[in-house]
Amino acid sequence: MTLPAYALNAQSFPERYEQALVQPLFRPFAEALVEQVGVAAGQRILDVACGTGIVARLAAERAGSTGRVVGLDVSREMLAVAARVAPNVEWRDGTAAALPFGDGEFDAVLCHQGLQFFPDRAAAMHEMRRVLTAGGRLGVATWVPLEDVPFFRDMHRVGERHAGPISDQRHAFGDGDALGALLGSAGFRNVRIARVTRTVTFENRDILQLNAMALVGMSTAGKSKSDNERAALVDLITRDSAEAAKGYTVGEGLAFALTSNIATAEV
Ligand SMILES: C[S@@+](CC[C@H](N)C(=O)[O-])C[C@H]1O[C@@H](n2cnc3c(N)ncnc32)[C@H](O)[C@@H]1O
């Protein structure tokens, strides 16, 4: 199984990710990324760490029938959902640090909320540059630091109260200057970083349980517990998260401001 740590070994995670998180949480920023890179008809596009494929799907709408879109991810479980939702896109199993493509094969490479999880970010950036054609465009998005997102900061406090220290990988590369420096070191030109904020809106409160799963999965304590103990911890954190989330309630659901750095650059 190649599920990310925040999936807490749940086989159902990729489907829940697609059903509960993609539209409200990821799509608004995926749209901004595709727009800022300027994906256009006929282009060859690579979506690195594609997950269930939202960026690849948006890119495919723009690239049209004369373009080529490939989504790559290290998780076969995430790719299985991507292939079910969009069977016409090309999906590839692989790691960002060793892309299974030739030099200069793409006009644009996109990476949405993936870079912060890579064990070797420099190698991944080197690979993204290698597979881009001369003049090709790069777009990379990573969430800002945890302290800059009050909703996730508040839920994190609840999680740490029950699970002890949590190293939240989702916010692990939130410094825009560090992101820009990484791209510069990989040889990219015209590096630009934009801080993009959206109000994300959920029609129900499923995010609280999914977030509690993520927190337990990324906690030190969670790693040494049995599946049953982890499930009990998730229940506890979900219950207390509901109390802490009162200020974010809108009707039956929740809404909060989220910010992502979006970096664009050229070869
Ligand atoms: C938060 S998800 C983002 C998915 C998608 N880009 C989106 O916006 O919905 C992070 C993804 O990164 C993938 N990932 C983590 N490390 C990776 C690596 N070294 N190479 C390729 N994909 C990786 C995970 O499997 C997961 O699907």
mmCIF file of C-alpha atoms and ligand atoms in Angstrom:
data_model
loop_
_atom_site.group_PDB
_atom_site.id
_atom_site.type_symbol
_atom_site.label_atom_id
_atom_site.label_comp_id
_atom_site.label_asym_id
_atom_site.label_seq_id
_atom_site.Cartn_x
_atom_site.Cartn_y
_atom_site.Cartn_z
ATOM 1 C CA MET A 1 0.000 0.000 0.000
ATOM 2 C CA THR A 2 1.339 3.452 -0.888
ATOM 3 C CA LEU A 3 -1.087 5.699 0.930
ATOM 4 C CA PRO A 4 0.298 8.909 2.465
ATOM 5 C CA ALA A 5 0.785 8.998 6.283
ATOM 6 C CA TYR A 6 -2.169 11.356 6.691
ATOM 7 C CA ALA A 7 -4.460 8.687 5.171
ATOM 8 C CA LEU A 8 -4.011 6.642 8.353
ATOM 9 C CA ASN A 9 -3.915 3.350 6.406
ATOM 10 C CA ALA A 10 -7.581 3.752 5.453
ATOM 11 C CA GLN A 11 -8.261 2.023 2.125
ATOM 12 C CA SER A 12 -11.262 4.295 1.699
ATOM 13 C CA PHE A 13 -9.094 7.433 1.967
ATOM 14 C CA PRO A 14 -8.598 8.125 -1.791
ATOM 15 C CA GLU A 15 -12.360 7.998 -2.462
ATOM 16 C CA ARG A 16 -13.107 10.193 0.552
ATOM 17 C CA TYR A 17 -10.359 12.595 -0.537
ATOM 18 C CA GLU A 18 -11.995 12.902 -3.956
ATOM 19 C CA GLN A 19 -15.592 13.112 -2.649
ATOM 20 C CA ALA A 20 -15.134 15.327 0.410
ATOM 21 C CA LEU A 21 -11.987 17.384 -0.110
ATOM 22 C CA VAL A 22 -11.219 17.988 -3.781
ATOM 23 C CA GLN A 23 -14.057 20.352 -4.713
ATOM 24 C CA PRO A 24 -14.120 22.545 -1.603
ATOM 25 C CA LEU A 25 -10.459 22.443 -0.511
ATOM 26 C CA PHE A 26 -8.194 21.736 -3.494
ATOM 27 C CA ARG A 27 -10.063 22.820 -6.616
ATOM 28 C CA PRO A 28 -10.066 26.605 -5.919
ATOM 29 C CA PHE A 29 -6.250 26.628 -5.746
ATOM 30 C CA ALA A 30 -5.831 24.120 -8.587
ATOM 31 C CA GLU A 31 -7.804 26.537 -10.778
ATOM 32 C CA ALA A 32 -5.536 29.421 -9.743
ATOM 33 C CA LEU A 33 -2.426 27.317 -10.485
ATOM 34 C CA VAL A 34 -3.554 26.303 -13.984
ATOM 35 C CA GLU A 35 -4.551 29.896 -14.694
ATOM 36 C CA GLN A 36 -1.248 31.394 -13.507
ATOM 37 C CA VAL A 37 0.829 28.943 -15.520
ATOM 38 C CA GLY A 38 -1.308 29.804 -18.549
ATOM 39 C CA VAL A 39 -2.032 26.247 -19.704
ATOM 40 C CA ALA A 40 -3.232 26.475 -23.322
ATOM 41 C CA ALA A 41 -4.709 24.353 -26.117
ATOM 42 C CA GLY A 42 -2.378 21.805 -27.702
ATOM 43 C CA GLN A 43 0.174 21.800 -24.858
ATOM 44 C CA ARG A 44 1.862 18.768 -23.282
ATOM 45 C CA ILE A 45 1.244 18.969 -19.517
ATOM 46 C CA LEU A 46 2.594 16.930 -16.587
ATOM 47 C CA ASP A 47 0.834 16.985 -13.177
ATOM 48 C CA VAL A 48 3.352 15.743 -10.578
ATOM 49 C CA ALA A 49 1.869 14.260 -7.342
ATOM 50 C CA CYS A 50 -1.511 14.346 -9.065
ATOM 51 C CA GLY A 51 -3.394 12.500 -6.300
ATOM 52 C CA THR A 52 -6.914 11.871 -7.588
ATOM 53 C CA GLY A 53 -6.145 14.190 -10.501
ATOM 54 C CA ILE A 54 -7.901 17.546 -10.093
ATOM 55 C CA VAL A 55 -5.079 19.581 -11.679
ATOM 56 C CA ALA A 56 -4.690 17.136 -14.583
ATOM 57 C CA ARG A 57 -8.440 17.275 -15.221
ATOM 58 C CA LEU A 58 -8.476 21.088 -15.282
ATOM 59 C CA ALA A 59 -5.380 21.108 -17.507
ATOM 60 C CA ALA A 60 -6.989 18.590 -19.878
ATOM 61 C CA GLU A 61 -10.009 20.897 -20.319
ATOM 62 C CA ARG A 62 -7.634 23.643 -21.460
ATOM 63 C CA ALA A 63 -5.205 21.495 -23.478
ATOM 64 C CA GLY A 64 -8.078 20.008 -25.482
ATOM 65 C CA SER A 65 -7.944 17.101 -27.909
ATOM 66 C CA THR A 66 -4.669 18.246 -29.496
ATOM 67 C CA GLY A 67 -2.852 18.368 -26.145
ATOM 68 C CA ARG A 68 -1.402 15.638 -23.938
ATOM 69 C CA VAL A 69 -1.932 15.482 -20.166
ATOM 70 C CA VAL A 70 -0.175 13.048 -17.839
ATOM 71 C CA GLY A 71 -0.769 12.696 -14.088
ATOM 72 C CA LEU A 72 1.955 11.046 -11.979
ATOM 73 C CA ASP A 73 1.757 9.929 -8.351
ATOM 74 C CA VAL A 74 3.576 7.563 -6.029
ATOM 75 C CA SER A 75 0.260 6.181 -4.683
ATOM 76 C CA ARG A 76 -1.445 3.571 -6.845
ATOM 77 C CA GLU A 77 -4.552 3.909 -4.656
ATOM 78 C CA MET A 78 -4.875 7.635 -5.458
ATOM 79 C CA LEU A 79 -4.225 6.902 -9.148
ATOM 80 C CA ALA A 80 -6.987 4.272 -9.206
ATOM 81 C CA VAL A 81 -9.519 6.957 -8.235
ATOM 82 C CA ALA A 82 -7.989 9.404 -10.734
ATOM 83 C CA ALA A 83 -8.412 6.835 -13.523
ATOM 84 C CA ARG A 84 -12.019 6.126 -12.542
ATOM 85 C CA VAL A 85 -12.942 9.832 -12.583
ATOM 86 C CA ALA A 86 -11.052 10.692 -15.800
ATOM 87 C CA PRO A 87 -10.272 7.532 -17.833
ATOM 88 C CA ASN A 88 -9.093 9.577 -20.811
ATOM 89 C CA VAL A 89 -6.120 11.160 -19.039
ATOM 90 C CA GLU A 90 -2.794 9.247 -18.954
ATOM 91 C CA TRP A 91 -1.976 8.187 -15.349
ATOM 92 C CA ARG A 92 1.504 7.051 -14.320
ATOM 93 C CA ASP A 93 2.850 5.417 -11.180
ATOM 94 C CA GLY A 94 6.204 6.956 -10.154
ATOM 95 C CA THR A 95 8.183 9.231 -7.886
ATOM 96 C CA ALA A 96 8.850 12.932 -8.383
ATOM 97 C CA ALA A 97 12.570 12.368 -7.746
ATOM 98 C CA ALA A 98 12.942 10.131 -10.836
ATOM 99 C CA LEU A 99 10.328 11.108 -13.409
ATOM 100 C CA PRO A 100 9.793 8.338 -16.002
ATOM 101 C CA PHE A 101 9.920 10.772 -18.952
ATOM 102 C CA GLY A 102 12.494 11.999 -21.449
ATOM 103 C CA ASP A 103 14.228 15.387 -21.477
ATOM 104 C CA GLY A 104 12.053 18.238 -22.746
ATOM 105 C CA GLU A 105 8.896 16.128 -23.083
ATOM 106 C CA PHE A 106 6.470 18.743 -21.633
ATOM 107 C CA ASP A 107 5.446 22.384 -22.218
ATOM 108 C CA ALA A 108 4.256 22.810 -18.630
ATOM 109 C CA VAL A 109 4.789 20.960 -15.348
ATOM 110 C CA LEU A 110 2.390 21.507 -12.462
ATOM 111 C CA CYS A 111 2.710 20.316 -8.884
ATOM 112 C CA HIS A 112 -0.164 21.094 -6.529
ATOM 113 C CA GLN A 113 0.228 20.402 -2.781
ATOM 114 C CA GLY A 114 2.836 17.729 -3.372
ATOM 115 C CA LEU A 115 6.274 19.303 -2.949
ATOM 116 C CA GLN A 116 5.970 19.649 0.843
ATOM 117 C CA PHE A 117 5.737 15.831 1.141
ATOM 118 C CA PHE A 118 8.750 14.952 -1.035
ATOM 119 C CA PRO A 119 11.770 13.513 0.811
ATOM 120 C CA ASP A 120 14.133 15.133 -1.736
ATOM 121 C CA ARG A 121 12.640 18.412 -2.963
ATOM 122 C CA ALA A 122 15.801 19.490 -4.810
ATOM 123 C CA ALA A 123 15.870 16.254 -6.823
ATOM 124 C CA ALA A 124 12.193 16.699 -7.697
ATOM 125 C CA MET A 125 12.747 20.264 -8.927
ATOM 126 C CA HIS A 126 15.733 19.129 -10.975
ATOM 127 C CA GLU A 127 13.555 16.450 -12.578
ATOM 128 C CA MET A 128 10.694 18.869 -13.288
ATOM 129 C CA ARG A 129 13.129 21.188 -15.059
ATOM 130 C CA ARG A 130 14.702 18.301 -17.012
ATOM 131 C CA VAL A 131 11.384 17.144 -18.501
ATOM 132 C CA LEU A 132 10.401 20.698 -19.537
ATOM 133 C CA THR A 133 11.106 21.940 -23.031
ATOM 134 C CA ALA A 134 13.099 25.182 -23.567
ATOM 135 C CA GLY A 135 10.779 28.054 -22.580
ATOM 136 C CA GLY A 136 8.503 25.599 -20.724
ATOM 137 C CA ARG A 137 6.493 26.784 -17.708
ATOM 138 C CA LEU A 138 6.459 25.489 -14.135
ATOM 139 C CA GLY A 139 3.727 25.961 -11.513
ATOM 140 C CA VAL A 140 4.083 24.760 -7.908
ATOM 141 C CA ALA A 141 1.671 25.357 -5.030
ATOM 142 C CA THR A 142 2.189 24.686 -1.313
ATOM 143 C CA TRP A 143 0.084 25.730 1.679
ATOM 144 C CA VAL A 144 1.489 28.536 3.852
ATOM 145 C CA PRO A 145 2.714 27.786 7.437
ATOM 146 C CA LEU A 146 0.219 26.396 9.940
ATOM 147 C CA GLU A 147 0.291 29.610 12.048
ATOM 148 C CA ASP A 148 -1.063 31.515 9.022
ATOM 149 C CA VAL A 149 -4.211 29.344 8.711
ATOM 150 C CA PRO A 150 -6.308 29.888 11.878
ATOM 151 C CA PHE A 151 -8.707 26.983 11.208
ATOM 152 C CA PHE A 152 -5.980 24.344 10.812
ATOM 153 C CA ARG A 153 -3.974 25.922 13.665
ATOM 154 C CA ASP A 154 -6.986 25.613 15.994
ATOM 155 C CA MET A 155 -7.644 21.973 14.952
ATOM 156 C CA HIS A 156 -3.925 21.216 15.397
ATOM 157 C CA ARG A 157 -4.105 22.426 19.013
ATOM 158 C CA VAL A 158 -7.007 20.042 19.650
ATOM 159 C CA GLY A 159 -5.025 17.209 18.045
ATOM 160 C CA GLU A 160 -1.895 17.853 20.123
ATOM 161 C CA ARG A 161 -3.958 17.952 23.316
ATOM 162 C CA HIS A 162 -4.881 14.299 22.748
ATOM 163 C CA ALA A 163 -2.079 12.885 20.569
ATOM 164 C CA GLY A 164 1.004 14.837 21.679
ATOM 165 C CA PRO A 165 3.395 16.394 19.121
ATOM 166 C CA ILE A 166 2.217 16.407 15.511
ATOM 167 C CA SER A 167 4.506 17.262 12.625
ATOM 168 C CA ASP A 168 2.053 18.543 10.014
ATOM 169 C CA GLN A 169 3.631 17.770 6.650
ATOM 170 C CA ARG A 170 0.875 19.623 4.821
ATOM 171 C CA HIS A 171 2.369 22.933 6.008
ATOM 172 C CA ALA A 172 6.001 21.776 6.005
ATOM 173 C CA PHE A 173 7.171 23.977 3.108
ATOM 174 C CA GLY A 174 5.137 27.127 3.603
ATOM 175 C CA ASP A 175 7.857 29.779 3.354
ATOM 176 C CA GLY A 176 7.458 31.537 -0.005
ATOM 177 C CA ASP A 177 11.080 32.754 0.009
ATOM 178 C CA ALA A 178 12.370 29.199 0.527
ATOM 179 C CA LEU A 179 10.138 27.988 -2.311
ATOM 180 C CA GLY A 180 11.487 30.707 -4.619
ATOM 181 C CA ALA A 181 15.084 29.913 -3.622
ATOM 182 C CA LEU A 182 14.553 26.205 -4.345
ATOM 183 C CA LEU A 183 13.302 26.960 -7.859
ATOM 184 C CA GLY A 184 16.185 29.366 -8.448
ATOM 185 C CA SER A 185 18.717 26.737 -7.314
ATOM 186 C CA ALA A 186 17.208 24.258 -9.766
ATOM 187 C CA GLY A 187 17.975 26.722 -12.580
ATOM 188 C CA PHE A 188 14.489 28.148 -13.211
ATOM 189 C CA ARG A 189 14.205 31.752 -14.464
ATOM 190 C CA ASN A 190 11.603 34.467 -13.816
ATOM 191 C CA VAL A 191 10.534 32.906 -10.524
ATOM 192 C CA ARG A 192 7.411 34.562 -9.106
ATOM 193 C CA ILE A 193 5.615 33.749 -5.859
ATOM 194 C CA ALA A 194 1.990 34.770 -5.323
ATOM 195 C CA ARG A 195 0.153 34.347 -2.002
ATOM 196 C CA VAL A 196 -3.373 33.296 -2.939
ATOM 197 C CA THR A 197 -6.189 33.268 -0.335
ATOM 198 C CA ARG A 198 -9.616 31.717 -0.829
ATOM 199 C CA THR A 199 -12.526 31.143 1.542
ATOM 200 C CA VAL A 200 -13.090 27.396 1.360
ATOM 201 C CA THR A 201 -16.643 26.259 2.085
ATOM 202 C CA PHE A 202 -17.803 22.781 3.136
ATOM 203 C CA GLU A 203 -21.475 21.784 2.997
ATOM 204 C CA ASN A 204 -21.024 19.330 5.874
ATOM 205 C CA ARG A 205 -18.539 18.649 8.670
ATOM 206 C CA ASP A 206 -16.749 15.572 7.244
ATOM 207 C CA ILE A 207 -13.542 17.608 7.076
ATOM 208 C CA LEU A 208 -13.287 17.416 10.883
ATOM 209 C CA GLN A 209 -12.952 13.624 10.876
ATOM 210 C CA LEU A 210 -10.650 13.560 7.828
ATOM 211 C CA ASN A 211 -8.476 16.198 9.458
ATOM 212 C CA ALA A 212 -8.424 14.258 12.739
ATOM 213 C CA MET A 213 -7.273 11.174 10.768
ATOM 214 C CA ALA A 214 -4.533 13.265 9.177
ATOM 215 C CA LEU A 215 -3.394 14.617 12.546
ATOM 216 C CA VAL A 216 -3.232 11.165 14.157
ATOM 217 C CA GLY A 217 -1.399 9.808 11.084
ATOM 218 C CA MET A 218 1.227 12.552 11.399
ATOM 219 C CA SER A 219 1.603 12.282 15.190
ATOM 220 C CA THR A 220 4.402 10.396 16.914
ATOM 221 C CA ALA A 221 1.891 8.740 19.266
ATOM 222 C CA GLY A 222 -0.259 7.530 16.368
ATOM 223 C CA LYS A 223 2.609 5.510 14.910
ATOM 224 C CA SER A 224 2.934 3.248 17.948
ATOM 225 C CA LYS A 225 -0.795 2.563 18.412
ATOM 226 C CA SER A 226 -2.943 -0.300 17.168
ATOM 227 C CA ASP A 227 -5.611 0.375 14.527
ATOM 228 C CA ASN A 228 -8.318 0.282 17.207
ATOM 229 C CA GLU A 229 -6.451 2.716 19.461
ATOM 230 C CA ARG A 230 -5.891 5.071 16.532
ATOM 231 C CA ALA A 231 -9.591 4.941 15.626
ATOM 232 C CA ALA A 232 -10.519 5.823 19.225
ATOM 233 C CA LEU A 233 -8.073 8.743 19.153
ATOM 234 C CA VAL A 234 -9.557 9.982 15.867
ATOM 235 C CA ASP A 235 -13.060 9.860 17.410
ATOM 236 C CA LEU A 236 -11.891 11.849 20.418
ATOM 237 C CA ILE A 237 -10.178 14.519 18.302
ATOM 238 C CA THR A 238 -13.151 14.729 15.920
ATOM 239 C CA ARG A 239 -15.510 15.331 18.853
ATOM 240 C CA ASP A 240 -13.375 18.095 20.365
ATOM 241 C CA SER A 241 -12.700 19.590 16.923
ATOM 242 C CA ALA A 242 -16.460 20.154 16.541
ATOM 243 C CA GLU A 243 -16.376 22.351 19.637
ATOM 244 C CA ALA A 244 -13.266 24.228 18.451
ATOM 245 C CA ALA A 245 -14.787 24.707 14.981
ATOM 246 C CA LYS A 246 -17.897 26.548 16.247
ATOM 247 C CA GLY A 247 -16.531 29.893 15.075
ATOM 248 C CA TYR A 248 -16.192 28.540 11.522
ATOM 249 C CA THR A 249 -19.729 27.118 11.279
ATOM 250 C CA VAL A 250 -21.912 28.125 8.343
ATOM 251 C CA GLY A 251 -25.285 26.335 8.306
ATOM 252 C CA GLU A 252 -24.621 22.570 8.394
ATOM 253 C CA GLY A 253 -21.055 23.094 7.197
ATOM 254 C CA LEU A 254 -17.894 25.103 7.715
ATOM 255 C CA ALA A 255 -16.031 27.923 5.997
ATOM 256 C CA PHE A 256 -12.529 29.276 6.584
ATOM 257 C CA ALA A 257 -9.782 31.247 4.872
ATOM 258 C CA LEU A 258 -6.900 29.243 3.421
ATOM 259 C CA THR A 259 -3.743 30.588 1.791
ATOM 260 C CA SER A 260 -1.368 28.874 -0.616
ATOM 261 C CA ASN A 261 1.872 30.057 -2.167
ATOM 262 C CA ILE A 262 1.759 29.657 -5.929
ATOM 263 C CA ALA A 263 5.153 29.755 -7.623
ATOM 264 C CA THR A 264 5.554 30.120 -11.365
ATOM 265 C CA ALA A 265 8.807 29.999 -13.322
ATOM 266 C CA GLU A 266 10.310 29.230 -16.731
ATOM 267 C CA VAL A 267 13.109 27.125 -18.149
HETATM 268 C C1 LIG B 1 -2.224 16.437 -0.758
HETATM 269 S S1 LIG B 1 -2.089 15.302 -2.081
HETATM 270 C C2 LIG B 1 -2.278 16.417 -3.464
HETATM 271 C C3 LIG B 1 -2.841 15.717 -4.661
HETATM 272 C C4 LIG B 1 -3.276 16.590 -5.831
HETATM 273 N N1 LIG B 1 -2.139 17.263 -6.440
HETATM 274 C C5 LIG B 1 -4.374 17.539 -5.454
HETATM 275 O O1 LIG B 1 -4.178 18.756 -5.554
HETATM 276 O O2 LIG B 1 -5.457 17.072 -5.050
HETATM 277 C C6 LIG B 1 -0.352 14.894 -2.136
HETATM 278 C C7 LIG B 1 -0.023 13.804 -3.120
HETATM 279 O O3 LIG B 1 1.395 13.715 -3.231
HETATM 280 C C8 LIG B 1 1.719 12.372 -3.517
HETATM 281 N N2 LIG B 1 3.160 12.183 -3.285
HETATM 282 C C9 LIG B 1 3.813 12.247 -2.099
HETATM 283 N N3 LIG B 1 5.131 12.033 -2.276
HETATM 284 C C10 LIG B 1 5.329 11.838 -3.607
HETATM 285 C C11 LIG B 1 6.476 11.577 -4.417
HETATM 286 N N4 LIG B 1 7.703 11.502 -3.865
HETATM 287 N N5 LIG B 1 6.330 11.440 -5.750
HETATM 288 C C12 LIG B 1 5.091 11.534 -6.298
HETATM 289 N N6 LIG B 1 3.955 11.778 -5.590
HETATM 290 C C13 LIG B 1 4.066 11.926 -4.258
HETATM 291 C C14 LIG B 1 0.793 11.605 -2.582
HETATM 292 O O4 LIG B 1 0.664 10.245 -2.946
HETATM 293 C C15 LIG B 1 -0.502 12.404 -2.733
HETATM 294 O O5 LIG B 1 -1.326 11.876 -3.742
#
